[in-house]
XYZ file of C-alpha atoms in Angstrom:
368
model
C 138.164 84.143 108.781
C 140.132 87.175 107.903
C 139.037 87.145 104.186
C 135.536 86.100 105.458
C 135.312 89.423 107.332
C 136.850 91.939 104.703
C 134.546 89.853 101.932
C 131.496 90.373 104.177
C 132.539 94.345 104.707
C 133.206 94.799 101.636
C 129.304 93.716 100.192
C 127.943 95.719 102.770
C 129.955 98.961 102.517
C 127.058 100.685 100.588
C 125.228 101.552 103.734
C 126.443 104.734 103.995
C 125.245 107.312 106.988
C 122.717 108.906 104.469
C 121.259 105.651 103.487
C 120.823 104.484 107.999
C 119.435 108.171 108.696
C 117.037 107.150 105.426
C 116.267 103.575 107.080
C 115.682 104.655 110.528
C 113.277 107.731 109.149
C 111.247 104.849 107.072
C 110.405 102.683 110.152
C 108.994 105.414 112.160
C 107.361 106.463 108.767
C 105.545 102.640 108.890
C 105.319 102.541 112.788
C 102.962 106.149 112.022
C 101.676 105.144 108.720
C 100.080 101.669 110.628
C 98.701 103.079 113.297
C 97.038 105.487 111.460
C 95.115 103.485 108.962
C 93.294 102.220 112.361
C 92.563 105.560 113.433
C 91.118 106.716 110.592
C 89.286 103.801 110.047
C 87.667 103.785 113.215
C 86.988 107.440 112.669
C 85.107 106.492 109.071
C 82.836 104.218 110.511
C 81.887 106.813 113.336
C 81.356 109.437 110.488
C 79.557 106.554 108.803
C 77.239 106.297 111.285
C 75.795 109.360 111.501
C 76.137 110.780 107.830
C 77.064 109.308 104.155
C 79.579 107.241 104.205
C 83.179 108.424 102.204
C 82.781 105.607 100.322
C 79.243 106.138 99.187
C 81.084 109.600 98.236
C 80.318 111.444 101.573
C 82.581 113.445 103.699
C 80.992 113.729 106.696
C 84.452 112.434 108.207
C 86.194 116.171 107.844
C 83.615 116.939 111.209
C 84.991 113.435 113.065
C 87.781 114.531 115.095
C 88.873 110.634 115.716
C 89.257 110.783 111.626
C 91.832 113.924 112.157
C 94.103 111.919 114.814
C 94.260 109.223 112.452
C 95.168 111.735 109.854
C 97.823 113.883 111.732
C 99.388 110.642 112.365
C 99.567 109.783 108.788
C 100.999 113.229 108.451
C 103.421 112.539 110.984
C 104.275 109.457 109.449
C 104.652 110.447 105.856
C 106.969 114.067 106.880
C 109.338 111.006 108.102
C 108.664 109.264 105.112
C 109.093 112.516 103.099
C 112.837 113.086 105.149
C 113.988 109.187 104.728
C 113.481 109.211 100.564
C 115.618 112.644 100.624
C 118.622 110.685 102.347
C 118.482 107.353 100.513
C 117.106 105.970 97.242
C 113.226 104.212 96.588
C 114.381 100.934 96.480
C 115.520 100.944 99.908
C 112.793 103.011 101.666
C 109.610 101.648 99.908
C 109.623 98.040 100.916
C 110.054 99.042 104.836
C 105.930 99.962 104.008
C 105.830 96.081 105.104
C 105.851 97.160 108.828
C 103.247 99.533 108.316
C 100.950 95.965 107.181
C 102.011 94.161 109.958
C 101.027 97.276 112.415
C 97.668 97.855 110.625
C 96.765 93.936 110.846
C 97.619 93.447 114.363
C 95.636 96.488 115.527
C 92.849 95.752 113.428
C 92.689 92.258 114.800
C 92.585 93.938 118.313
C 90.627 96.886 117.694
C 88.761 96.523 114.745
C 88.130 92.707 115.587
C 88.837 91.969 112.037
C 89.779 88.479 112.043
C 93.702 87.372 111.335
C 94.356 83.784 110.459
C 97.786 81.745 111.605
C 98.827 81.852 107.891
C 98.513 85.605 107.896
C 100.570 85.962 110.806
C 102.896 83.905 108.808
C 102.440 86.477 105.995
C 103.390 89.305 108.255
C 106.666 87.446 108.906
C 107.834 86.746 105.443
C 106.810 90.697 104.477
C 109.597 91.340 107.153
C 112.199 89.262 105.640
C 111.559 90.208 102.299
C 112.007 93.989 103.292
C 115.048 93.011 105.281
C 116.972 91.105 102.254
C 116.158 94.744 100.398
C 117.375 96.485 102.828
C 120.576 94.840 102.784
C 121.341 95.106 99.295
C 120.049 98.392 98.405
C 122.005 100.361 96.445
C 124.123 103.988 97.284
C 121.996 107.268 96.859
C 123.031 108.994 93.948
C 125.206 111.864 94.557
C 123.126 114.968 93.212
C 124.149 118.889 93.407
C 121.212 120.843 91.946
C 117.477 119.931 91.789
C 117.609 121.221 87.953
C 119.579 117.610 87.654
C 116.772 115.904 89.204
C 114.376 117.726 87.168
C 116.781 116.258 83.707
C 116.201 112.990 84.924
C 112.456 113.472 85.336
C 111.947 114.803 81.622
C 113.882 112.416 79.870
C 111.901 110.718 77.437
C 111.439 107.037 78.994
C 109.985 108.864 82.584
C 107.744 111.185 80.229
C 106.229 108.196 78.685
C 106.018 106.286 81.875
C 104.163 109.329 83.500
C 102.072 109.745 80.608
C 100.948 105.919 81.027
C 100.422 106.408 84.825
C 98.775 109.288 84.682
C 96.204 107.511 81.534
C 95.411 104.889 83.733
C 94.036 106.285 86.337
C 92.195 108.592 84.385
C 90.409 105.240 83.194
C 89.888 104.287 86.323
C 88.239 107.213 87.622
C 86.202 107.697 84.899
C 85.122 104.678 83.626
C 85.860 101.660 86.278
C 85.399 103.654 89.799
C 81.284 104.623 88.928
C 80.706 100.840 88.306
C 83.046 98.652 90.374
C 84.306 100.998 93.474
C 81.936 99.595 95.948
C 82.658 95.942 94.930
C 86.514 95.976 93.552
C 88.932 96.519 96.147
C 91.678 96.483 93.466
C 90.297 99.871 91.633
C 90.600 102.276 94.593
C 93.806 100.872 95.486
C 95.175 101.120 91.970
C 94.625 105.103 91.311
C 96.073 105.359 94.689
C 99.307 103.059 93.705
C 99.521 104.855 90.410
C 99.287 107.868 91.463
C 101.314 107.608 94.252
C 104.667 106.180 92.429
C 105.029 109.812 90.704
C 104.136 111.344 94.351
C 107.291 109.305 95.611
C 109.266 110.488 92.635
C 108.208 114.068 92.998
C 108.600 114.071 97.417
C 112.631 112.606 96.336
C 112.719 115.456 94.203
C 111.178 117.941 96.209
C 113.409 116.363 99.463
C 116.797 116.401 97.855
C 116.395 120.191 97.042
C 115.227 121.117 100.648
C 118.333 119.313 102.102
C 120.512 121.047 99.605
C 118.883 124.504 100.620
C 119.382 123.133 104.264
C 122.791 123.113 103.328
C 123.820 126.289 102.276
C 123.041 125.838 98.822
C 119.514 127.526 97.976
C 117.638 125.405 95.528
C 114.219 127.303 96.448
C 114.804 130.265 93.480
C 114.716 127.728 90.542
C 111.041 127.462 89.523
C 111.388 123.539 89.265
C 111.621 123.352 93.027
C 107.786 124.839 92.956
C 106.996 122.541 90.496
C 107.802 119.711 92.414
C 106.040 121.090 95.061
C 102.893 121.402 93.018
C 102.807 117.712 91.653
C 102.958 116.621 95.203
C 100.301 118.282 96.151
C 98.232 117.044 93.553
C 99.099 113.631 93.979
C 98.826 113.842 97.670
C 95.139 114.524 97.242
C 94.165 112.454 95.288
C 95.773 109.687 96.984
C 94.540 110.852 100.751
C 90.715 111.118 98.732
C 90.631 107.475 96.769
C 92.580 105.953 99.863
C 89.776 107.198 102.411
C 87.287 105.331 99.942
C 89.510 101.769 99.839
C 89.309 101.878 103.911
C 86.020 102.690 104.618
C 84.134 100.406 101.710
C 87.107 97.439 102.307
C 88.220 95.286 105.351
C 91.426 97.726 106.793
C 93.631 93.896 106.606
C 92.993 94.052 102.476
C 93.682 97.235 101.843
C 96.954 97.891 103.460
C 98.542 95.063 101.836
C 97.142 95.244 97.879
C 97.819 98.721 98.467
C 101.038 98.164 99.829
C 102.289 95.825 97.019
C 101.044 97.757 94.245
C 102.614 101.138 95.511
C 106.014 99.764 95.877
C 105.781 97.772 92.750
C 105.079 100.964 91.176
C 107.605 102.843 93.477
C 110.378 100.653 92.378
C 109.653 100.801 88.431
C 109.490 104.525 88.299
C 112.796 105.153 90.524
C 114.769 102.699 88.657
C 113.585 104.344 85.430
C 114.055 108.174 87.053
C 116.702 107.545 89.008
C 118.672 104.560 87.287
C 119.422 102.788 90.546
C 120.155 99.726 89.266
C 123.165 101.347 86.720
C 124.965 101.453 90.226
C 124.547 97.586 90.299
C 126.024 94.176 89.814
C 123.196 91.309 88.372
C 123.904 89.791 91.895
C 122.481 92.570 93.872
C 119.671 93.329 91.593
C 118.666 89.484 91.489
C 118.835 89.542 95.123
C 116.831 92.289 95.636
C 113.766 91.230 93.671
C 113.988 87.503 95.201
C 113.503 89.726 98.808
C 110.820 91.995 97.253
C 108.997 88.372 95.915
C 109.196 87.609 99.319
C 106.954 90.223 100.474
C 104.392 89.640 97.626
C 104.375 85.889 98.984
C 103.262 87.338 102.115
C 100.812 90.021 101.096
C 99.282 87.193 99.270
C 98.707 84.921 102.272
C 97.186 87.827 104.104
C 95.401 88.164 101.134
C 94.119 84.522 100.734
C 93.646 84.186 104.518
C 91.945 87.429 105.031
C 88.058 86.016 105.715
C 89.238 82.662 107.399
C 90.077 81.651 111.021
C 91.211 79.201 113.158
C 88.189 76.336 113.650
C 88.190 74.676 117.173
C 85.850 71.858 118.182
C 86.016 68.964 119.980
C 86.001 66.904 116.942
C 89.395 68.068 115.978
C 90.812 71.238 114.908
C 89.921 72.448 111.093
C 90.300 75.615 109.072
C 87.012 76.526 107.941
C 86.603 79.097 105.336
C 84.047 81.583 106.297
C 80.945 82.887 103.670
C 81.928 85.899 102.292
C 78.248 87.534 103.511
C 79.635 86.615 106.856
C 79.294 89.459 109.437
C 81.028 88.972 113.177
C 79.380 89.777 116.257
C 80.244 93.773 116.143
C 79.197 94.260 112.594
C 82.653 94.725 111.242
C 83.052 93.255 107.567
C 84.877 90.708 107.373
C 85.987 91.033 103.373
C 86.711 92.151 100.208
C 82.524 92.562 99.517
C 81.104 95.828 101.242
C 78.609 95.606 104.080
C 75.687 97.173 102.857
C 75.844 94.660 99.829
C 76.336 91.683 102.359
C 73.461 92.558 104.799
C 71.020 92.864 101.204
C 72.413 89.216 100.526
C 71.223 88.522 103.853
C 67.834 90.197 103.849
C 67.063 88.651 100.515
C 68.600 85.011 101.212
C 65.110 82.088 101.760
C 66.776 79.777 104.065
C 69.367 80.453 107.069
C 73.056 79.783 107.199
C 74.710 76.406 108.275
C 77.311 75.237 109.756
C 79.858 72.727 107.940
C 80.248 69.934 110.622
C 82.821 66.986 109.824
C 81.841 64.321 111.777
C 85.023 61.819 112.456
C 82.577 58.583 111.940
C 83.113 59.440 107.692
C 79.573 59.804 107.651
C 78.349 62.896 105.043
C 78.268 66.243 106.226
C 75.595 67.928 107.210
């Protein structure tokens, strides 16, 4: 039991103070970050209803004051977010986004009255083990003295041509896919937002770890790489904050946050172990581990995904799960999926004969 005990402190050693002050930062990042998306939300579809929507390109939302709570939250929830990725590395703050899903669904189920199957509850669950497997086995923060060694790491050649590619595709996107698909592809929103925001992460860790070392006594603020830093975040911030306000407000609020979610921290992960080489301070154990908790979450994600427009049938002819149409509308007008409202209501107007219901008589007889 002895050698049990030393073997088990011994694998777990790496969570040093920097890397629990990092952890405890990124849940009340997601705790924020959650509640928020259902703030805004229901501040969008106030704006909505009195002036052009933001995803119609609108931004009658600035005048909704509902839309700034949601947004000072968000603030709120990404300054923690901004503080936890200056004390430990990507790989362990990123996946702890999963709470921020599992806040967003629930309160959109209860709010919102956007609908939440069993399986995505189930979803939510395995998003939480995932992140807590990661969490585990995340690696130390690397020990750096001067931001102009972050900025090294940030212009050696493999980042530069990984920020190049980023940075390409979602100039694509913008350009070419967003004018055609936006209102009808949840995935092309999401993705500038998810590529964009992995150099955002990259640049906040940057910008973070030469605050605290400024903090510290050891002023990083007179290098001009510091300001740099500061500059791509603010560029990336926008643009995220501007194509994620389009995602929520065209797109059920239990889609987005987890395609969003999986996509960022995909993205997240790639760029800091190419930046930031976190898995050189690795055995193959550790790293395998790691990726079968972050597979985890993506199995989750996808039954919220998959689950997103049904919901649990009940009749007196026996309980069945009944996949709903996806021009179906509930009884406060909230969309129920990935297809935008005012497209489902024209599918309505223009649709000869009424909906019916799938009944499964017990008898075998056909369906009606």
């Amino acid at each position: 039991m002895v050698g049990l005990g030393e073997s088990w402190r011994d694998a777990y050693k790496g969570m040093s103070s920097d890397n629990i002050k990092g952890l405890v930062l990124a849940i009340s990042s997601s705790l924020f970050i959650g509640a928020s998306f259902i703030v805004k939300k229901k501040g969008l579809k106030r704006a909505g209803a009195s002036g052009l929507r933001a995803g119609s390109g609108g931004y009658s939302y600035l005048l909704e004051p509902l839309w700034w709570v949601g947004m000072i939250t968000m603030i709120v929830g990404e300054i923690a977010n901004f503080a936890a990725y200056a004390f430990a590395p990507a790989i362990l703050v990123t996946p702890l986004g999963a709470l921020s899903i599992i806040i967003s669904a629930a309160l959109a189920h209860i709010i919102l009255r956007e609908k939440l199957h069993t399986f995505g509850i189930l979803g939510c669950v395995l998003c939480v083990v995932g992140s807590i497997t990661i969490v585990l086995h995340a690696p130390q923060e690397q020990e750096i003295d001067s931001v102009l060694q972050v900025w090294n790491l940030a212009t050696e050649p493999v980042f530069l041509l990984y920020a190049a590619a980023v940075v390409g595709a979602a100039i694509i996107l913008i350009v070419q896919f967003i004018p055609q698909y936006g209102q009808s592809h949840v995935m092309v929103y999401i993705g500038v937002c998810s590529l964009i925001g992995s150099l955002s992460v990259m640049s906040v860790k940057a910008l973070g770890i030469a605050l605290k070392l400024t903090f510290s006594g050891m002023n990083q603020l007179i290098y001009p790489q510091t300001w740099v830093f500061t500059l791509i975040v603010l560029t990336c911030v926008i643009t995220q904050m501007n194509y994620l306000n389009k995602a929520l407000d065209t797109f059920n609020t239990a889609v987005v946050s987890p395609i969003y979610y999986v996509m960022f921290t995909s993205l997240t992960i790639i760029a800091s172990v190419i930046m930031f080489k976190d898995w050189d301070r690795q055995d193959g154990t550790q790293i395998v581990t790691e990726l079968c908790g972050f597979v985890t979450i993506l199995s989750g994600t996808f039954l919220l995904h998959k689950t997103k427009d049904m919901v649990d049938g009940s009749s007196s002819s026996g309980n069945l799960h009944i996949r709903l149409p996806k021009h179906f509308e509930d009884g406060n007008g909230f969309e129920q999926e990935g297809i935008p409202l005012t497209l489902r209501r024209q599918e309505l107007t223009k649709s000869p004969r009424p909906m019916r219901h799938l009944i499964l008589p017990q008898d075998g007889s056909e369906a009606v």
